[in-house]
Amino acid sequence: MTIIVAKPGEVQFPKGMEGVIARETTKGYVDGQKGKLYYHGIPIEEIAEHSTYEEVFFLLMYDKLPTKDELSILEMRMRQYREIPDAVYDFIKSRAGGYNVHPMSILRTAVSMLAPFDDASEEQAAAEREAIKITSRMATITAAIGRVRRGLEPIHPRYELSHAANFLYMYLGEDQDDFMNRLMDVLLILHADHGCNASTFATLVVISTLADMYSAIVGGISALKGPLHGGANERAMAMLDEIGSEKDAEPWILNAIAKKKKIMGFGHRVYKAYDPRARILHSYAEEITKRAGTERWLNIASTIERVMIAKLGAKGIFPNVDFYSGTVMSSMGIERRLFTPIFATGRVAGWAAHAVEQLKDNRIYRPRFIYVGPVDASYTPIDER
Ligand code: SDX
């Protein structure tokens, strides 16, 4: 029997629902102790080396790697949905340039704006098609936000490019070489799915009420915005900037640890070992920082990693996906405030796949509170208060 009335602290329960099981899934598995991540059983290292974002989206949505024809059909469907309504471009142009508005707020609003232009948006049966539409369009919206923030006109999507290459073309304004396009693909792949993280759980809660897919994805975007979740990449980069040089890194981080500050890009609710995504990004960081002449950031980051692991590794505090992603994206010429929208542009595949899985075996999420307030209270008229 669940106790629901008690004194504050009387009943123990896992804060932040730590370790609470939400549902069964076949999408992905995070082995926190061993620092392993699997998409439908396939290790992320193999996925990052051989796959593409479109193929990962298929794997997450349909629980299998696609045949050539199946992949071509999904790629064609995603390409046909790339363009967004003029009204959404107009909104982005009217508001995204204001530096006091976080791009995640523009992204959240722009994705929400797509729904009224989509006649099928309210149909439950259309959930899978809406998932493909939104996953495709998030890249177009994020690129447009990035252009307007730099005082540039949005660039419309092209249809012969891959999802990742088309994003970089729309954002950077010209075709990129194979290394840059591959690195963008790997960034999107690494961010695609990660168990029952806060933004995926937010998506599940919304879709479990049988709200539409747009509402569910907007819930995921909203949760991802927070600095404890998707917003850490931006703050980790700001930390590297604040430190400024490799020689100042060790004293800076020792001082921060002494003050028990939360170091952005480190620690994880599930990983108590090195986040495998951080390891993959670290390997790409060596190449991209050399190309961009930004080795300074990598040297600072490597010093921080060494000291953090020496001091807090025993507590299970290691780099997470957000620690090197900033160094990589900055070195690609991507501005800091776009890091989290790009995280969302990758994670939308996981949000969508989990939402479709939830609808196949749905029960509304409705946990309980333990009430520790007054009982048997009575109403006091305002003149007597
Ligand atoms: C993501 O869930 C996911 O899978 C998320 C994600 C995904 O792909 O969806 O992997 C993406 O969100 C990665 C995490 C990005 N956030 C950050 O980098 C922000 C900094 N990290 C911390 O805020 C923290 O590690 C969390 C939020 C990620 C996890 O928090 P928990 O599990 O609630 O851990 P906690 O805050 O209870 O800390 C436990 C102990 C504490 O020390 P004590 O009080 O027990 O002595 O570990 C310490 C904390 O102080 N600790 C840290 C730390 N993170 C935890 N100490 C210094 N620096 C840190 N970053």
Short mmCIF file of C-alpha atoms and ligand atoms in Angstrom, two decimals:
data_model
loop_
_atom_site.label_atom_id
_atom_site.label_comp_id
_atom_site.label_asym_id
_atom_site.label_seq_id
_atom_site.Cartn_x
_atom_site.Cartn_y
_atom_site.Cartn_z
CA MET A 1 0.00 0.00 0.00
CA THR A 2 1.50 3.40 -0.99
CA ILE A 3 1.70 5.84 1.92
CA ILE A 4 0.58 9.19 0.55
CA VAL A 5 0.29 11.28 3.77
CA ALA A 6 3.33 11.59 6.05
CA LYS A 7 5.61 14.03 7.86
CA PRO A 8 8.37 15.72 5.76
CA GLY A 9 11.17 13.21 5.22
CA GLU A 10 9.30 10.41 6.97
CA VAL A 11 8.93 8.27 3.85
CA GLN A 12 12.06 7.55 1.77
CA PHE A 13 11.74 7.64 -2.01
CA PRO A 14 14.30 8.09 -4.88
CA LYS A 15 14.48 11.84 -5.60
CA GLY A 16 14.37 12.61 -9.32
CA MET A 17 12.81 9.14 -9.73
CA GLU A 18 16.39 7.76 -9.75
CA GLY A 19 16.30 4.11 -10.80
CA VAL A 20 12.48 4.07 -11.25
CA ILE A 21 11.47 1.99 -14.27
CA ALA A 22 9.09 3.84 -16.65
CA ARG A 23 8.45 1.15 -19.28
CA GLU A 24 10.03 -1.62 -21.36
CA THR A 25 11.79 -0.50 -24.54
CA THR A 26 13.67 -2.06 -27.44
CA LYS A 27 15.16 1.25 -28.62
CA GLY A 28 18.38 1.65 -26.69
CA TYR A 29 20.30 0.53 -23.63
CA VAL A 30 22.76 2.40 -21.43
CA ASP A 31 25.13 0.27 -19.33
CA GLY A 32 26.16 2.92 -16.79
CA GLN A 33 28.68 0.80 -14.91
CA LYS A 34 30.57 -0.32 -18.02
CA GLY A 35 30.15 2.97 -19.91
CA LYS A 36 28.43 1.29 -22.86
CA LEU A 37 25.58 2.53 -25.09
CA TYR A 38 23.63 0.37 -27.55
CA TYR A 39 21.02 1.33 -30.16
CA HIS A 40 18.78 -1.73 -30.47
CA GLY A 41 21.64 -3.88 -29.21
CA ILE A 42 24.34 -2.47 -31.53
CA PRO A 43 27.29 -0.76 -29.72
CA ILE A 44 27.41 3.01 -30.35
CA GLU A 45 31.06 2.70 -31.45
CA GLU A 46 30.01 0.53 -34.44
CA ILE A 47 27.03 2.73 -35.20
CA ALA A 48 29.18 5.90 -35.15
CA GLU A 49 31.75 4.28 -37.43
CA HIS A 50 29.44 2.75 -40.05
CA SER A 51 25.95 4.28 -39.92
CA THR A 52 24.19 7.50 -40.92
CA TYR A 53 21.63 9.58 -39.07
CA GLU A 54 18.87 8.51 -41.47
CA GLU A 55 19.77 4.84 -40.91
CA VAL A 56 19.83 5.34 -37.11
CA PHE A 57 16.42 6.98 -37.30
CA PHE A 58 15.11 3.91 -39.16
CA LEU A 59 16.75 1.56 -36.62
CA LEU A 60 15.19 3.43 -33.68
CA MET A 61 11.76 3.73 -35.29
CA TYR A 62 11.43 0.17 -36.67
CA ASP A 63 13.80 -1.91 -34.47
CA LYS A 64 15.91 -3.11 -37.39
CA LEU A 65 18.59 -1.90 -39.78
CA PRO A 66 16.95 -0.98 -43.12
CA THR A 67 17.50 -2.71 -46.44
CA LYS A 68 18.80 -0.44 -49.22
CA ASP A 69 15.24 0.11 -50.49
CA GLU A 70 13.84 0.80 -47.02
CA LEU A 71 16.59 3.33 -46.36
CA SER A 72 16.03 5.03 -49.73
CA ILE A 73 12.32 5.35 -49.00
CA LEU A 74 12.95 6.92 -45.57
CA GLU A 75 15.57 9.28 -47.01
CA MET A 76 13.12 10.31 -49.74
CA ARG A 77 10.33 10.88 -47.18
CA MET A 78 12.61 12.97 -44.97
CA ARG A 79 13.79 15.05 -47.93
CA GLN A 80 10.26 15.76 -49.10
CA TYR A 81 9.43 17.14 -45.63
CA ARG A 82 12.52 19.39 -45.27
CA GLU A 83 10.91 22.68 -46.21
CA ILE A 84 8.99 24.67 -43.58
CA PRO A 85 6.11 27.16 -44.01
CA ASP A 86 6.98 30.78 -44.85
CA ALA A 87 5.23 31.89 -41.66
CA VAL A 88 7.75 29.89 -39.62
CA TYR A 89 10.65 31.52 -41.50
CA ASP A 90 9.01 34.90 -40.86
CA PHE A 91 8.71 34.16 -37.13
CA ILE A 92 12.36 33.06 -36.97
CA LYS A 93 13.46 36.19 -38.83
CA SER A 94 11.39 38.39 -36.53
CA ARG A 95 12.62 36.99 -33.21
CA ALA A 96 15.74 34.84 -33.49
CA GLY A 97 18.05 37.81 -33.94
CA GLY A 98 17.29 39.10 -30.45
CA TYR A 99 20.20 37.97 -28.31
CA ASN A 100 18.11 37.98 -25.15
CA VAL A 101 16.04 35.07 -26.47
CA HIS A 102 17.65 31.62 -26.23
CA PRO A 103 17.56 29.75 -29.56
CA MET A 104 15.92 26.81 -27.74
CA SER A 105 12.91 29.06 -27.08
CA ILE A 106 12.78 29.93 -30.79
CA LEU A 107 13.13 26.23 -31.72
CA ARG A 108 10.37 25.24 -29.28
CA THR A 109 8.01 27.88 -30.66
CA ALA A 110 8.87 27.21 -34.31
CA VAL A 111 8.23 23.45 -33.97
CA SER A 112 4.96 24.26 -32.23
CA MET A 113 4.06 26.59 -35.15
CA LEU A 114 4.45 23.72 -37.64
CA ALA A 115 1.35 21.97 -36.26
CA PRO A 116 -1.36 24.42 -37.44
CA PHE A 117 0.08 24.20 -40.96
CA ASP A 118 -0.14 20.40 -40.92
CA ASP A 119 -3.68 19.12 -41.54
CA ALA A 120 -2.79 15.70 -40.16
CA SER A 121 -1.17 16.94 -36.96
CA GLU A 122 -4.05 15.91 -34.70
CA GLU A 123 -4.49 12.40 -36.09
CA GLN A 124 -3.20 9.68 -33.77
CA ALA A 125 -2.81 7.35 -36.74
CA ALA A 126 -0.46 9.90 -38.31
CA ALA A 127 1.98 9.79 -35.39
CA GLU A 128 4.68 7.93 -37.36
CA ARG A 129 4.42 10.28 -40.35
CA GLU A 130 4.45 13.35 -38.07
CA ALA A 131 7.53 11.90 -36.38
CA ILE A 132 9.36 11.75 -39.73
CA LYS A 133 8.19 15.26 -40.70
CA ILE A 134 9.31 16.83 -37.41
CA THR A 135 12.65 14.99 -37.37
CA SER A 136 13.37 16.29 -40.87
CA ARG A 137 12.24 19.86 -40.20
CA MET A 138 14.12 20.36 -36.91
CA ALA A 139 17.34 20.64 -38.95
CA THR A 140 15.84 23.29 -41.24
CA ILE A 141 14.55 25.32 -38.27
CA THR A 142 17.82 25.07 -36.31
CA ALA A 143 19.88 26.14 -39.32
CA ALA A 144 17.54 29.08 -39.99
CA ILE A 145 17.81 30.22 -36.35
CA GLY A 146 21.60 30.06 -36.61
CA ARG A 147 21.60 32.15 -39.81
CA VAL A 148 19.27 34.85 -38.45
CA ARG A 149 21.31 35.12 -35.23
CA ARG A 150 24.26 36.09 -37.40
CA GLY A 151 22.20 38.65 -39.32
CA LEU A 152 21.95 36.41 -42.38
CA GLU A 153 18.98 35.24 -44.43
CA PRO A 154 17.90 31.62 -43.90
CA ILE A 155 19.00 29.23 -46.67
CA HIS A 156 16.37 26.86 -48.03
CA PRO A 157 17.04 23.11 -47.97
CA ARG A 158 18.44 21.19 -50.92
CA TYR A 159 17.17 17.71 -51.66
CA GLU A 160 20.18 15.91 -53.04
CA LEU A 161 22.21 16.25 -49.83
CA SER A 162 22.17 13.91 -46.81
CA HIS A 163 20.42 15.15 -43.65
CA ALA A 164 23.70 16.14 -41.99
CA ALA A 165 25.27 17.68 -45.12
CA ASN A 166 22.10 19.63 -45.81
CA PHE A 167 22.09 20.99 -42.25
CA LEU A 168 25.67 22.27 -42.57
CA TYR A 169 24.91 23.73 -46.03
CA MET A 170 21.86 25.58 -44.65
CA TYR A 171 23.80 26.80 -41.59
CA LEU A 172 27.30 27.55 -42.93
CA GLY A 173 26.02 28.72 -46.33
CA GLU A 174 28.11 26.48 -48.56
CA ASP A 175 28.83 22.81 -49.24
CA GLN A 176 31.23 21.23 -46.76
CA ASP A 177 33.89 18.58 -47.34
CA ASP A 178 33.44 14.89 -46.52
CA PHE A 179 35.11 15.17 -43.10
CA MET A 180 32.80 17.98 -41.93
CA ASN A 181 29.69 16.24 -43.27
CA ARG A 182 30.74 12.96 -41.63
CA LEU A 183 31.44 14.73 -38.33
CA MET A 184 27.99 16.39 -38.42
CA ASP A 185 26.42 12.99 -39.11
CA VAL A 186 28.28 11.48 -36.12
CA LEU A 187 27.19 14.38 -33.88
CA LEU A 188 23.55 13.76 -34.78
CA ILE A 189 23.97 9.98 -34.39
CA LEU A 190 25.57 10.30 -30.93
CA HIS A 191 22.75 12.57 -29.74
CA ALA A 192 19.93 10.49 -31.23
CA ASP A 193 18.88 8.42 -28.23
CA HIS A 194 19.87 7.78 -24.63
CA GLY A 195 17.45 5.75 -22.53
CA CYS A 196 14.90 7.38 -20.28
CA ASN A 197 16.60 10.78 -20.04
CA ALA A 198 14.59 13.78 -18.85
CA SER A 199 13.58 15.02 -22.33
CA THR A 200 12.62 11.57 -23.61
CA PHE A 201 10.56 11.00 -20.45
CA ALA A 202 8.87 14.39 -20.95
CA THR A 203 7.97 13.32 -24.50
CA LEU A 204 6.54 10.03 -23.18
CA VAL A 205 4.42 11.74 -20.53
CA VAL A 206 2.83 14.03 -23.12
CA ILE A 207 2.18 11.33 -25.76
CA SER A 208 0.80 8.98 -23.07
CA THR A 209 -2.20 11.36 -22.70
CA LEU A 210 -2.83 10.79 -26.47
CA ALA A 211 -1.83 14.37 -27.23
CA ASP A 212 -0.38 14.83 -30.73
CA MET A 213 3.24 14.21 -31.77
CA TYR A 214 4.00 17.96 -32.10
CA SER A 215 2.95 18.53 -28.47
CA ALA A 216 5.10 15.58 -27.36
CA ILE A 217 8.21 16.78 -29.23
CA VAL A 218 7.73 20.33 -27.90
CA GLY A 219 7.73 18.75 -24.43
CA GLY A 220 11.07 17.13 -25.20
CA ILE A 221 12.56 20.39 -26.50
CA SER A 222 11.37 22.20 -23.37
CA ALA A 223 13.03 19.68 -21.03
CA LEU A 224 16.27 19.54 -23.03
CA LYS A 225 16.76 23.31 -22.69
CA GLY A 226 17.81 23.07 -19.04
CA PRO A 227 21.53 23.38 -18.15
CA LEU A 228 21.44 20.13 -16.19
CA HIS A 229 20.42 18.29 -19.36
CA GLY A 230 20.96 19.52 -22.92
CA GLY A 231 22.18 22.98 -21.95
CA ALA A 232 25.44 21.75 -20.41
CA ASN A 233 27.37 21.74 -23.71
CA GLU A 234 27.10 25.51 -23.99
CA ARG A 235 28.23 25.99 -20.37
CA ALA A 236 31.12 23.56 -20.72
CA MET A 237 32.44 25.66 -23.62
CA ALA A 238 31.99 28.86 -21.61
CA MET A 239 34.09 27.24 -18.87
CA LEU A 240 36.93 26.55 -21.34
CA ASP A 241 36.73 30.16 -22.47
CA GLU A 242 36.79 31.46 -18.89
CA ILE A 243 39.88 29.37 -18.12
CA GLY A 244 41.52 30.73 -21.26
CA SER A 245 44.81 28.83 -21.27
CA GLU A 246 46.15 25.34 -20.55
CA LYS A 247 48.44 26.60 -17.78
CA ASP A 248 45.43 28.05 -15.89
CA ALA A 249 43.28 24.92 -16.29
CA GLU A 250 44.55 22.90 -13.32
CA PRO A 251 44.37 25.66 -10.68
CA TRP A 252 40.95 26.71 -12.01
CA ILE A 253 39.41 23.26 -11.82
CA LEU A 254 41.01 22.47 -8.43
CA ASN A 255 39.49 25.66 -7.06
CA ALA A 256 36.08 24.78 -8.54
CA ILE A 257 36.19 21.27 -7.08
CA ALA A 258 37.18 22.69 -3.68
CA LYS A 259 34.10 24.92 -3.85
CA LYS A 260 31.99 21.81 -4.76
CA LYS A 261 30.87 23.49 -8.00
CA LYS A 262 29.05 21.30 -10.55
CA ILE A 263 31.42 21.10 -13.51
CA MET A 264 29.46 21.21 -16.79
CA GLY A 265 30.05 18.24 -19.07
CA PHE A 266 30.84 15.90 -16.18
CA GLY A 267 28.80 13.46 -14.17
CA HIS A 268 25.72 11.49 -15.15
CA ARG A 269 22.70 9.91 -13.51
CA VAL A 270 23.43 6.57 -15.20
CA TYR A 271 27.08 6.55 -16.34
CA LYS A 272 29.49 5.97 -13.47
CA ALA A 273 32.21 5.42 -16.09
CA TYR A 274 33.41 7.38 -19.12
CA ASP A 275 30.46 8.25 -21.43
CA PRO A 276 31.26 6.36 -24.67
CA ARG A 277 29.94 9.31 -26.69
CA ALA A 278 32.49 11.60 -25.06
CA ARG A 279 35.26 9.17 -26.03
CA ILE A 280 34.14 9.17 -29.67
CA LEU A 281 33.85 12.98 -29.74
CA HIS A 282 37.28 13.30 -28.10
CA SER A 283 38.80 11.31 -30.97
CA TYR A 284 37.14 13.60 -33.56
CA ALA A 285 38.15 16.68 -31.54
CA GLU A 286 41.82 15.98 -32.24
CA GLU A 287 41.25 16.17 -36.02
CA ILE A 288 38.81 19.10 -36.11
CA THR A 289 40.82 21.29 -33.68
CA LYS A 290 43.95 20.69 -35.77
CA ARG A 291 42.07 21.73 -38.92
CA ALA A 292 40.58 24.78 -37.19
CA GLY A 293 43.71 25.80 -35.23
CA THR A 294 41.71 25.50 -31.99
CA GLU A 295 43.96 22.94 -30.23
CA ARG A 296 44.03 25.35 -27.26
CA TRP A 297 40.49 24.35 -26.30
CA LEU A 298 41.30 20.66 -26.56
CA ASN A 299 44.43 21.08 -24.43
CA ILE A 300 42.43 22.90 -21.75
CA ALA A 301 39.68 20.27 -21.89
CA SER A 302 42.18 17.39 -21.65
CA THR A 303 43.76 18.97 -18.55
CA ILE A 304 40.33 19.40 -16.96
CA GLU A 305 39.47 15.80 -17.75
CA ARG A 306 42.74 14.55 -16.19
CA VAL A 307 42.23 16.51 -12.96
CA MET A 308 38.50 15.77 -12.67
CA ILE A 309 39.04 12.02 -13.07
CA ALA A 310 41.92 12.09 -10.57
CA LYS A 311 39.81 13.93 -8.03
CA LEU A 312 36.25 12.67 -8.67
CA GLY A 313 36.63 9.53 -10.76
CA ALA A 314 36.27 7.42 -7.62
CA LYS A 315 32.82 8.99 -7.17
CA GLY A 316 31.88 7.95 -10.71
CA ILE A 317 32.26 11.46 -12.13
CA PHE A 318 33.57 11.27 -15.70
CA PRO A 319 33.15 13.33 -18.90
CA ASN A 320 29.70 13.06 -20.49
CA VAL A 321 28.56 13.75 -24.04
CA ASP A 322 28.45 17.51 -23.39
CA PHE A 323 32.12 17.90 -22.50
CA TYR A 324 33.81 17.55 -25.90
CA SER A 325 30.78 18.28 -28.09
CA GLY A 326 31.26 22.02 -27.55
CA THR A 327 34.93 21.93 -28.57
CA VAL A 328 33.99 19.96 -31.69
CA MET A 329 31.06 22.19 -32.71
CA SER A 330 32.93 25.44 -32.02
CA SER A 331 35.82 24.19 -34.15
CA MET A 332 33.31 23.45 -36.94
CA GLY A 333 32.30 27.13 -36.88
CA ILE A 334 29.05 26.58 -34.98
CA GLU A 335 28.15 29.27 -32.46
CA ARG A 336 27.74 28.24 -28.83
CA ARG A 337 24.08 29.08 -28.44
CA LEU A 338 23.26 26.67 -31.24
CA PHE A 339 24.78 23.66 -29.43
CA THR A 340 21.58 22.66 -27.63
CA PRO A 341 19.31 23.15 -30.65
CA ILE A 342 21.70 20.82 -32.50
CA PHE A 343 21.48 18.36 -29.60
CA ALA A 344 17.67 18.54 -30.06
CA THR A 345 18.05 18.12 -33.84
CA GLY A 346 19.76 14.79 -33.11
CA ARG A 347 17.62 13.69 -30.15
CA VAL A 348 14.32 14.20 -31.95
CA ALA A 349 14.85 10.78 -33.57
CA GLY A 350 14.85 9.15 -30.13
CA TRP A 351 11.95 11.22 -28.85
CA ALA A 352 9.91 10.27 -31.91
CA ALA A 353 10.81 6.57 -31.76
CA HIS A 354 9.97 6.30 -28.06
CA ALA A 355 6.70 8.20 -28.57
CA VAL A 356 5.62 5.78 -31.33
CA GLU A 357 6.65 2.82 -29.12
CA GLN A 358 4.61 4.28 -26.22
CA LEU A 359 1.50 4.56 -28.40
CA LYS A 360 1.75 0.86 -29.28
CA ASP A 361 1.39 -0.11 -25.61
CA ASN A 362 0.11 2.96 -23.88
CA ARG A 363 -0.98 3.73 -20.33
CA ILE A 364 -1.03 7.35 -19.13
CA TYR A 365 1.87 8.27 -16.82
CA ARG A 366 0.47 9.20 -13.44
CA PRO A 367 2.90 8.78 -10.47
CA ARG A 368 2.03 9.82 -6.90
CA PHE A 369 3.11 12.51 -4.44
CA ILE A 370 3.69 11.96 -0.73
CA TYR A 371 1.58 14.67 0.85
CA VAL A 372 3.34 16.28 3.79
CA GLY A 373 1.13 19.35 4.15
CA PRO A 374 -1.55 20.09 6.78
CA VAL A 375 -4.56 17.76 7.05
CA ASP A 376 -8.10 18.49 8.38
CA ALA A 377 -7.51 22.22 7.78
CA SER A 378 -10.54 24.54 7.40
CA TYR A 379 -11.24 27.59 5.25
CA THR A 380 -10.57 30.94 7.04
CA PRO A 381 -12.56 33.88 5.65
CA ILE A 382 -10.25 36.63 4.34
CA ASP A 383 -11.34 39.17 6.97
CA GLU A 384 -10.15 36.77 9.68
CA ARG A 385 -6.67 36.08 8.22
C1 SDX B 1 22.92 14.90 -20.42
O1 SDX B 1 20.05 11.30 -18.71
C2 SDX B 1 20.75 11.33 -19.76
O2 SDX B 1 21.01 10.32 -20.40
C3 SDX B 1 21.20 12.71 -20.17
C4 SDX B 1 22.08 12.78 -21.40
C5 SDX B 1 21.33 12.36 -22.64
O3 SDX B 1 21.98 11.94 -23.61
O4 SDX B 1 20.10 12.57 -22.67
O5 SDX B 1 23.20 11.92 -21.25
C6 SDX B 1 22.56 14.20 -21.66
O6 SDX B 1 22.08 15.53 -19.84
C7 SDX B 1 24.31 14.76 -19.89
C8 SDX B 1 24.50 15.51 -18.53
C9 SDX B 1 24.72 17.00 -18.86
N1 SDX B 1 24.71 17.80 -17.60
C10 SDX B 1 25.84 18.25 -17.08
O7 SDX B 1 26.97 18.03 -17.53
C11 SDX B 1 25.62 19.14 -15.86
C12 SDX B 1 26.63 18.78 -14.76
N2 SDX B 1 26.29 17.42 -14.27
C13 SDX B 1 25.55 17.36 -13.03
O8 SDX B 1 24.62 18.40 -12.86
C14 SDX B 1 25.04 15.95 -12.75
O9 SDX B 1 26.09 15.08 -12.92
C15 SDX B 1 23.83 15.41 -13.49
C16 SDX B 1 22.67 16.35 -13.48
C17 SDX B 1 24.18 15.11 -14.91
C18 SDX B 1 23.42 14.11 -12.81
O10 SDX B 1 22.97 14.48 -11.58
P1 SDX B 1 22.53 13.43 -10.45
O11 SDX B 1 22.54 12.03 -10.94
O12 SDX B 1 21.26 13.96 -9.86
O13 SDX B 1 23.75 13.53 -9.46
P2 SDX B 1 23.80 14.48 -8.18
O14 SDX B 1 23.58 15.90 -8.59
O15 SDX B 1 22.89 13.88 -7.15
O16 SDX B 1 25.33 14.34 -7.72
C19 SDX B 1 25.79 13.16 -7.02
C20 SDX B 1 27.14 13.56 -6.42
C21 SDX B 1 27.08 14.88 -5.66
O17 SDX B 1 28.11 14.90 -4.69
P3 SDX B 1 27.72 14.64 -3.14
O18 SDX B 1 26.71 15.73 -2.76
O19 SDX B 1 27.13 13.22 -3.10
O20 SDX B 1 29.04 14.77 -2.41
O21 SDX B 1 28.09 13.79 -7.49
C22 SDX B 1 28.48 15.14 -7.49
C23 SDX B 1 27.45 15.90 -6.69
O22 SDX B 1 27.99 17.08 -6.15
N3 SDX B 1 28.47 15.60 -8.89
C24 SDX B 1 29.33 16.48 -9.39
C25 SDX B 1 28.95 16.62 -10.73
N4 SDX B 1 27.88 15.85 -11.00
C26 SDX B 1 27.60 15.21 -9.84
N5 SDX B 1 30.36 17.16 -8.84
C27 SDX B 1 31.04 18.01 -9.65
N6 SDX B 1 30.72 18.21 -10.96
C28 SDX B 1 29.70 17.54 -11.53
N7 SDX B 1 29.39 17.74 -12.81
#
